[in-house]
mmCIF file of C-alpha atoms and ligand atoms in Angstrom:
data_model
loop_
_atom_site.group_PDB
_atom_site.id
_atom_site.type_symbol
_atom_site.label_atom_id
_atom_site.label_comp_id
_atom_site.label_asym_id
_atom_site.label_seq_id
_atom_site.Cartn_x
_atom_site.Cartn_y
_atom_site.Cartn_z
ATOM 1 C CA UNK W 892 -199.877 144.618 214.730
ATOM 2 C CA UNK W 893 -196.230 143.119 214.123
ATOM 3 C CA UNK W 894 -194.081 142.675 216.966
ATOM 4 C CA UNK W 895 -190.369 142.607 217.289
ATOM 5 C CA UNK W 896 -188.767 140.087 219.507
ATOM 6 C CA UNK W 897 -184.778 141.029 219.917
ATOM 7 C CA UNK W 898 -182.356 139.422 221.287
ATOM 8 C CA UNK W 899 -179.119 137.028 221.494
ATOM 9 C CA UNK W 900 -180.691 133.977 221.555
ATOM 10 C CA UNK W 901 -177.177 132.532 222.083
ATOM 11 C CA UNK W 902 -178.690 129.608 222.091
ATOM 12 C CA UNK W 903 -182.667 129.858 222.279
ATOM 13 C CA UNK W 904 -183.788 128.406 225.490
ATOM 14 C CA UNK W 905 -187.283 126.940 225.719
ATOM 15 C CA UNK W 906 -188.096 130.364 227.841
ATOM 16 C CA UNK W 907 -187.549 132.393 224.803
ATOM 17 C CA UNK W 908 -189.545 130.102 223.065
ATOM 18 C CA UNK W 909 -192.247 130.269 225.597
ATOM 19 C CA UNK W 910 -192.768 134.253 225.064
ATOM 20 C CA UNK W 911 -192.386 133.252 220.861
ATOM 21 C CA UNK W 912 -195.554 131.201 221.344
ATOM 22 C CA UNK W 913 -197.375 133.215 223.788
ATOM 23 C CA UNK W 914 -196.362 136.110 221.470
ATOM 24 C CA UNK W 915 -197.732 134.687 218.211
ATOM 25 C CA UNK W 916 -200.991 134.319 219.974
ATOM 26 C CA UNK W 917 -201.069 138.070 220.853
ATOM 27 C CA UNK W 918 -199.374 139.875 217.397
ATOM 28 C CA UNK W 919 -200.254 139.285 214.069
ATOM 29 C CA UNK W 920 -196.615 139.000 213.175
ATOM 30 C CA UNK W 921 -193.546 138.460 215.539
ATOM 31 C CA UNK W 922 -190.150 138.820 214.262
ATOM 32 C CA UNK W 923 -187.916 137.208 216.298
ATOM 33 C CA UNK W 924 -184.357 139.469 215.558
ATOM 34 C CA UNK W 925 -181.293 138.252 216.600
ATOM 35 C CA UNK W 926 -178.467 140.578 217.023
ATOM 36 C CA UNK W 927 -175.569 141.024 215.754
ATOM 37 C CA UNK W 928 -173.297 142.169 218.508
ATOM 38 C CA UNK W 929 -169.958 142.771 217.582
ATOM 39 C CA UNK W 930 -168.596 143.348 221.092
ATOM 40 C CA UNK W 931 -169.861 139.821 222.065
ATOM 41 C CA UNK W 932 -168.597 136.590 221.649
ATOM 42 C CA UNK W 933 -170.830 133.935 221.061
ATOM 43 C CA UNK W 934 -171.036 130.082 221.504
ATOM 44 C CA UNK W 935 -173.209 130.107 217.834
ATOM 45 C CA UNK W 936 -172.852 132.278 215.116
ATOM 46 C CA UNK W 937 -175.640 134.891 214.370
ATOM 47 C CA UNK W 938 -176.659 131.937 211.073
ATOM 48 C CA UNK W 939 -176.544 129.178 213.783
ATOM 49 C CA UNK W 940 -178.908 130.873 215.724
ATOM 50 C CA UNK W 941 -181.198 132.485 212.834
ATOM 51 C CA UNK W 942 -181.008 128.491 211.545
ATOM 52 C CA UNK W 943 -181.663 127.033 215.035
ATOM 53 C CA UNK W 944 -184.949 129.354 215.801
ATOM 54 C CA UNK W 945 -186.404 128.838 212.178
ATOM 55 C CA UNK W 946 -186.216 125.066 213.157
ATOM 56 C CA UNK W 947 -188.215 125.368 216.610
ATOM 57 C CA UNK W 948 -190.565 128.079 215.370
ATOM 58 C CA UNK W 949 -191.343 126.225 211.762
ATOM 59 C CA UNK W 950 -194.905 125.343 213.242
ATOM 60 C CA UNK W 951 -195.834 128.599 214.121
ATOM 61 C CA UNK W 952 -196.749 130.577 210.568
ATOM 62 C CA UNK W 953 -196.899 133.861 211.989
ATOM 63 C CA UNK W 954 -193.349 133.793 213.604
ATOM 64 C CA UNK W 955 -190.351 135.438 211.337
ATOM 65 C CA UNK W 956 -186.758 135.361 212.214
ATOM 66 C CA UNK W 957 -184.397 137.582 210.801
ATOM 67 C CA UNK W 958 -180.848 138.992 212.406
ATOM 68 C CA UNK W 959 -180.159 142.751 212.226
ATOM 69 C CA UNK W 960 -177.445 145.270 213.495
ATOM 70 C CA UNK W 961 -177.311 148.420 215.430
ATOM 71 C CA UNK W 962 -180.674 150.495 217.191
ATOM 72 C CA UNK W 963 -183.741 148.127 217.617
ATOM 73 C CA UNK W 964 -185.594 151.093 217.264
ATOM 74 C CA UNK W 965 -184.086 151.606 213.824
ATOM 75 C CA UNK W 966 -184.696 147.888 212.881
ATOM 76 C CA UNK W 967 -188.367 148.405 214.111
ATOM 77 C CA UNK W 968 -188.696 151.271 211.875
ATOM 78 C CA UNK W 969 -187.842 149.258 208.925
ATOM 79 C CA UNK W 970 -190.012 146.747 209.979
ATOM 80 C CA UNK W 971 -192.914 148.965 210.000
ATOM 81 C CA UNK W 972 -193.491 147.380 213.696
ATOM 82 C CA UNK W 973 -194.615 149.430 216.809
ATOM 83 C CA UNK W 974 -194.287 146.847 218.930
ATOM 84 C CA UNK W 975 -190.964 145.546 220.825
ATOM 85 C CA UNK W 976 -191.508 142.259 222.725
ATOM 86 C CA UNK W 977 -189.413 141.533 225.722
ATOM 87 C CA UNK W 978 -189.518 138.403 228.496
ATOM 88 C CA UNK W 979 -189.788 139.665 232.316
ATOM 89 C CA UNK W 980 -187.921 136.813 235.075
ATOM 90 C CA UNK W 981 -186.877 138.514 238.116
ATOM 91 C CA UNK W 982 -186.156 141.819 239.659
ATOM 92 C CA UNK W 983 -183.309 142.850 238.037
ATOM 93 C CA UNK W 984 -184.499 142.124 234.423
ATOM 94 C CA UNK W 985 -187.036 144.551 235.339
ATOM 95 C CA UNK W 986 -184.483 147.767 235.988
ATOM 96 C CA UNK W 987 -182.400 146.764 232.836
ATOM 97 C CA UNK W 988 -185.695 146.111 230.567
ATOM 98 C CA UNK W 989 -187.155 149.254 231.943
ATOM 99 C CA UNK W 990 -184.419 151.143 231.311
ATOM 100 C CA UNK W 991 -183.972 149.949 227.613
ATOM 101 C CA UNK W 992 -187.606 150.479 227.045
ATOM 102 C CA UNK W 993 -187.261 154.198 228.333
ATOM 103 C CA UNK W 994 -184.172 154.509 226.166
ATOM 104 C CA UNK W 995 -185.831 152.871 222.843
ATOM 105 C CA UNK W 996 -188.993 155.712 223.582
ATOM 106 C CA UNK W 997 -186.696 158.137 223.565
ATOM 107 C CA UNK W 998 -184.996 157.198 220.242
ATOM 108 C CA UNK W 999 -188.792 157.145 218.691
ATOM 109 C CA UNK W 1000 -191.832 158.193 220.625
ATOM 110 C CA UNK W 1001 -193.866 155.796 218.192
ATOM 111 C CA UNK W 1002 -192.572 152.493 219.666
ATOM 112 C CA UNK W 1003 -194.029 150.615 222.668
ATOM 113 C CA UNK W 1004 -192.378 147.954 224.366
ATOM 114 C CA UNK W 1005 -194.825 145.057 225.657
ATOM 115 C CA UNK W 1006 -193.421 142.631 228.601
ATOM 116 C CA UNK W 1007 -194.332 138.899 228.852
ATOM 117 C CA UNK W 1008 -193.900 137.744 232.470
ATOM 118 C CA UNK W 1009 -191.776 134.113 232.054
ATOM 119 C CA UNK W 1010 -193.764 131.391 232.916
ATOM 120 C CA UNK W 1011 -193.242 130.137 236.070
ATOM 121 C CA UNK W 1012 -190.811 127.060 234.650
ATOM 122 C CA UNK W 1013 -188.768 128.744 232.721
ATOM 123 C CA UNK W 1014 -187.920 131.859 235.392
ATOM 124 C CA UNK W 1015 -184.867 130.436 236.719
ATOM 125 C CA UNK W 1016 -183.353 129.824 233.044
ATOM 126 C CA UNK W 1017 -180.894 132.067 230.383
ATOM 127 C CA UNK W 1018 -178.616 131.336 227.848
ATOM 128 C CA UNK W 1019 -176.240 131.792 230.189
ATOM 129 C CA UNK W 1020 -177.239 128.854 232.338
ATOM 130 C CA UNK W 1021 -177.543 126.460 229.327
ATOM 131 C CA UNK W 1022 -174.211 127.169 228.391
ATOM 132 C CA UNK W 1023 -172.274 126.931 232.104
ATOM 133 C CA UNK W 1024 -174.614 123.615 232.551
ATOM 134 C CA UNK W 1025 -173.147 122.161 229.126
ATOM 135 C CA UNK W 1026 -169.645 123.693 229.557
ATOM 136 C CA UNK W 1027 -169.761 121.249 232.856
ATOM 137 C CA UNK W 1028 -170.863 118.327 231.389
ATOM 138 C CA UNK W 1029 -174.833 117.893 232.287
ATOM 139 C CA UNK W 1030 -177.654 117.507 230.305
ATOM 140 C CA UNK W 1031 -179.459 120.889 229.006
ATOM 141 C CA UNK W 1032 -182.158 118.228 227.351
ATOM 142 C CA UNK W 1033 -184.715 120.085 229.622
ATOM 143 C CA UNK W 1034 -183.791 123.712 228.971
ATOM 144 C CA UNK W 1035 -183.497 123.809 225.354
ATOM 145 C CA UNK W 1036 -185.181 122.563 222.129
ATOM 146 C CA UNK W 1037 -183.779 119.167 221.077
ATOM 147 C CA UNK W 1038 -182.409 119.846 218.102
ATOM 148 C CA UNK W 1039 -181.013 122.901 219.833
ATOM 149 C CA UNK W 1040 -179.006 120.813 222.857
ATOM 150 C CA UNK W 1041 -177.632 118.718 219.939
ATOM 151 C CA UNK W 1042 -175.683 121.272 218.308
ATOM 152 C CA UNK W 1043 -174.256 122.238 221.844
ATOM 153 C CA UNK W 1044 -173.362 119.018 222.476
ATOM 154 C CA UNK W 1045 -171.765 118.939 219.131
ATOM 155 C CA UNK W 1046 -170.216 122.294 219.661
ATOM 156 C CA UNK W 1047 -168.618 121.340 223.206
ATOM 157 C CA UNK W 1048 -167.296 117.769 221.207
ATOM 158 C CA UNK W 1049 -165.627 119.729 218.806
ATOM 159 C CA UNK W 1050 -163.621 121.944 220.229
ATOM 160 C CA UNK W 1051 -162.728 118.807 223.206
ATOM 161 C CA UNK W 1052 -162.599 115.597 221.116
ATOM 162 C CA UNK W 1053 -162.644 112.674 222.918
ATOM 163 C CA UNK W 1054 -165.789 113.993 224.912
ATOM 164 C CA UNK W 1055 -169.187 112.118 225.536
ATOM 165 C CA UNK W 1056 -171.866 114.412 224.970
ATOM 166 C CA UNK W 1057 -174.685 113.100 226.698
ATOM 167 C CA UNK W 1058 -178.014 112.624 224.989
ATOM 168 C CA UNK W 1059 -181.478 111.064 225.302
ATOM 169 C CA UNK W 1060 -179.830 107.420 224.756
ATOM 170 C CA UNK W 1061 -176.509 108.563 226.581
ATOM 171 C CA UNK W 1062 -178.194 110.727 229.456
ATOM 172 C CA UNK W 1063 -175.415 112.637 231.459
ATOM 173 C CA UNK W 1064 -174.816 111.894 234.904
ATOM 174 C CA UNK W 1065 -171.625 112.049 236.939
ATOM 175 C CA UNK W 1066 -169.645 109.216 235.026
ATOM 176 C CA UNK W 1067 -170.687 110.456 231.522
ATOM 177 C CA UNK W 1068 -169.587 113.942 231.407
ATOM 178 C CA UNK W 1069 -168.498 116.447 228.473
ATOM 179 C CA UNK W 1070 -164.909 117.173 229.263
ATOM 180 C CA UNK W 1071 -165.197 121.005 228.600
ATOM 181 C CA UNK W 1072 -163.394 124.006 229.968
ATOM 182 C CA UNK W 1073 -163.992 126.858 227.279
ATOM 183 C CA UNK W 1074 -165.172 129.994 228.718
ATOM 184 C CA UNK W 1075 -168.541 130.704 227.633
HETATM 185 P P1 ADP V 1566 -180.505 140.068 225.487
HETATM 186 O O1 ADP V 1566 -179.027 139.976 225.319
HETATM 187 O O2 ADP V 1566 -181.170 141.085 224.608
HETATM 188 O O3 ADP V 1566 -180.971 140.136 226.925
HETATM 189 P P2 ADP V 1566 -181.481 137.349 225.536
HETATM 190 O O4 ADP V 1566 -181.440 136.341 224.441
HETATM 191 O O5 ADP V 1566 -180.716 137.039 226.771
HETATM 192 O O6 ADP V 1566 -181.019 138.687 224.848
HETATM 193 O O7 ADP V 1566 -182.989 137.630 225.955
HETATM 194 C C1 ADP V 1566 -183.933 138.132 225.039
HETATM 195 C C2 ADP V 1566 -185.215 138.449 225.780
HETATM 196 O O8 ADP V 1566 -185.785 137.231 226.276
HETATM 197 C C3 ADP V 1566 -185.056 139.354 227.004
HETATM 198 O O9 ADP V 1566 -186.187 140.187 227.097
HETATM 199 C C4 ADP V 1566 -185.037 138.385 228.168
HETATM 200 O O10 ADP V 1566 -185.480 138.998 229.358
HETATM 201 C C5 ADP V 1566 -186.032 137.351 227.672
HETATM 202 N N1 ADP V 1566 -185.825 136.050 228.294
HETATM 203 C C6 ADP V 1566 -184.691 135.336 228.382
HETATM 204 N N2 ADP V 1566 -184.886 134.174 229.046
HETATM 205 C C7 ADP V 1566 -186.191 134.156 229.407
HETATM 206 C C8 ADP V 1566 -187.021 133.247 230.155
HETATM 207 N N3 ADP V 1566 -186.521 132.134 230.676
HETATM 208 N N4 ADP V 1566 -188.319 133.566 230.329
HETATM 209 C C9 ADP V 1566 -188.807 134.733 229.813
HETATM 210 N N5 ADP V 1566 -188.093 135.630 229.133
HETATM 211 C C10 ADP V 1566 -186.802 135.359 228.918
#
């Protein structure tokens, strides 16, 4: 059974990779699908984040990653997967998720979305977070894939020269802060 794993991923936190391994364990495939949402405007393009999951999935054999546009549903179809795989954190994931899942049956009575609950670590964290905890300056070492919270820093550094990113030789604490103030 292949499973399809949609989402932003803008960036991957190491709660989406959490349901990508407990995932891979369950399907026989999971495609991880990032979308490409027009009306967004991300921190990493949809290549950067295709480029940055291939890297943290690379031991897992089963796990695909692939972008796509438009219904899930439709993407699904094309897939030839049933399956739509979706992370659960707190009460009002639960009304949105439910609601998309009711939508996406709907749109074809074929597909069947499957909820991982987060693991109890990872229920506080989004991409959202990562970003507003980066965009201030602190360390997202512990929220994100390492080669993942490199590229952030990188990314925050670039559009504010003259920052210091912190890192795992240059940890961030109050005197070693990005200087960042781009909405995210
Ligand atoms: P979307 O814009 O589709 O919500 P996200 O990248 O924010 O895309 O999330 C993709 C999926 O991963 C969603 O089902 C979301 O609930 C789930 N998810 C996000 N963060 C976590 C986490 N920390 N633990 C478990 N699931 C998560």
């Amino acid at each position: 059974m292949i499973a399809i794993y949609p989402g932003s991923f803008d960036p991957i936190t190491l709660g989406h990779l959490d349901i990508i391994e407990r995932g891979s364990k369950l399907f026989e495939q999971v495609i991880v699908a990032v979308l490409r949402n027009p009306d967004k405007s991300p921190l990493f393009t949809v290549q950067e984040r295709v480029e940055q999951i291939r890297k943290c999935t690379i031991d897992l054999p089963n796990v695909e990653v692939d972008s796509f546009a438009g219904l899930t549903v439709e993407y699904a179809r094309l897939r030839n997967a049933k399956v739509l795989l979706r992370g659960l954190r707190v009460l009002s994931d639960f009304e949105k998720e439910l609601q998309m899942a009711h939508t996406n049956e709907t749109l074809w009575d074929e597909i069947e979305t499957v909820f991982l609950a987060t693991s109890n670590e990872y229920s506080f964290l989004s991409s959202s977070v990562v970003k507003e905890v980066a965009r201030f300056g602190g360390s997202v070492d512990h929220l994100v894939p390492h080669a993942v919270a490199l590229d952030i820093y990188r990314c925050y550094a670039e559009t504010h020269p003259g920052s210091t990113p912190p890192t795992a030789t240059n940890p961030a604490t109050p005197t070693t802060r990005l200087r960042v103030d781009q909405e995210v």
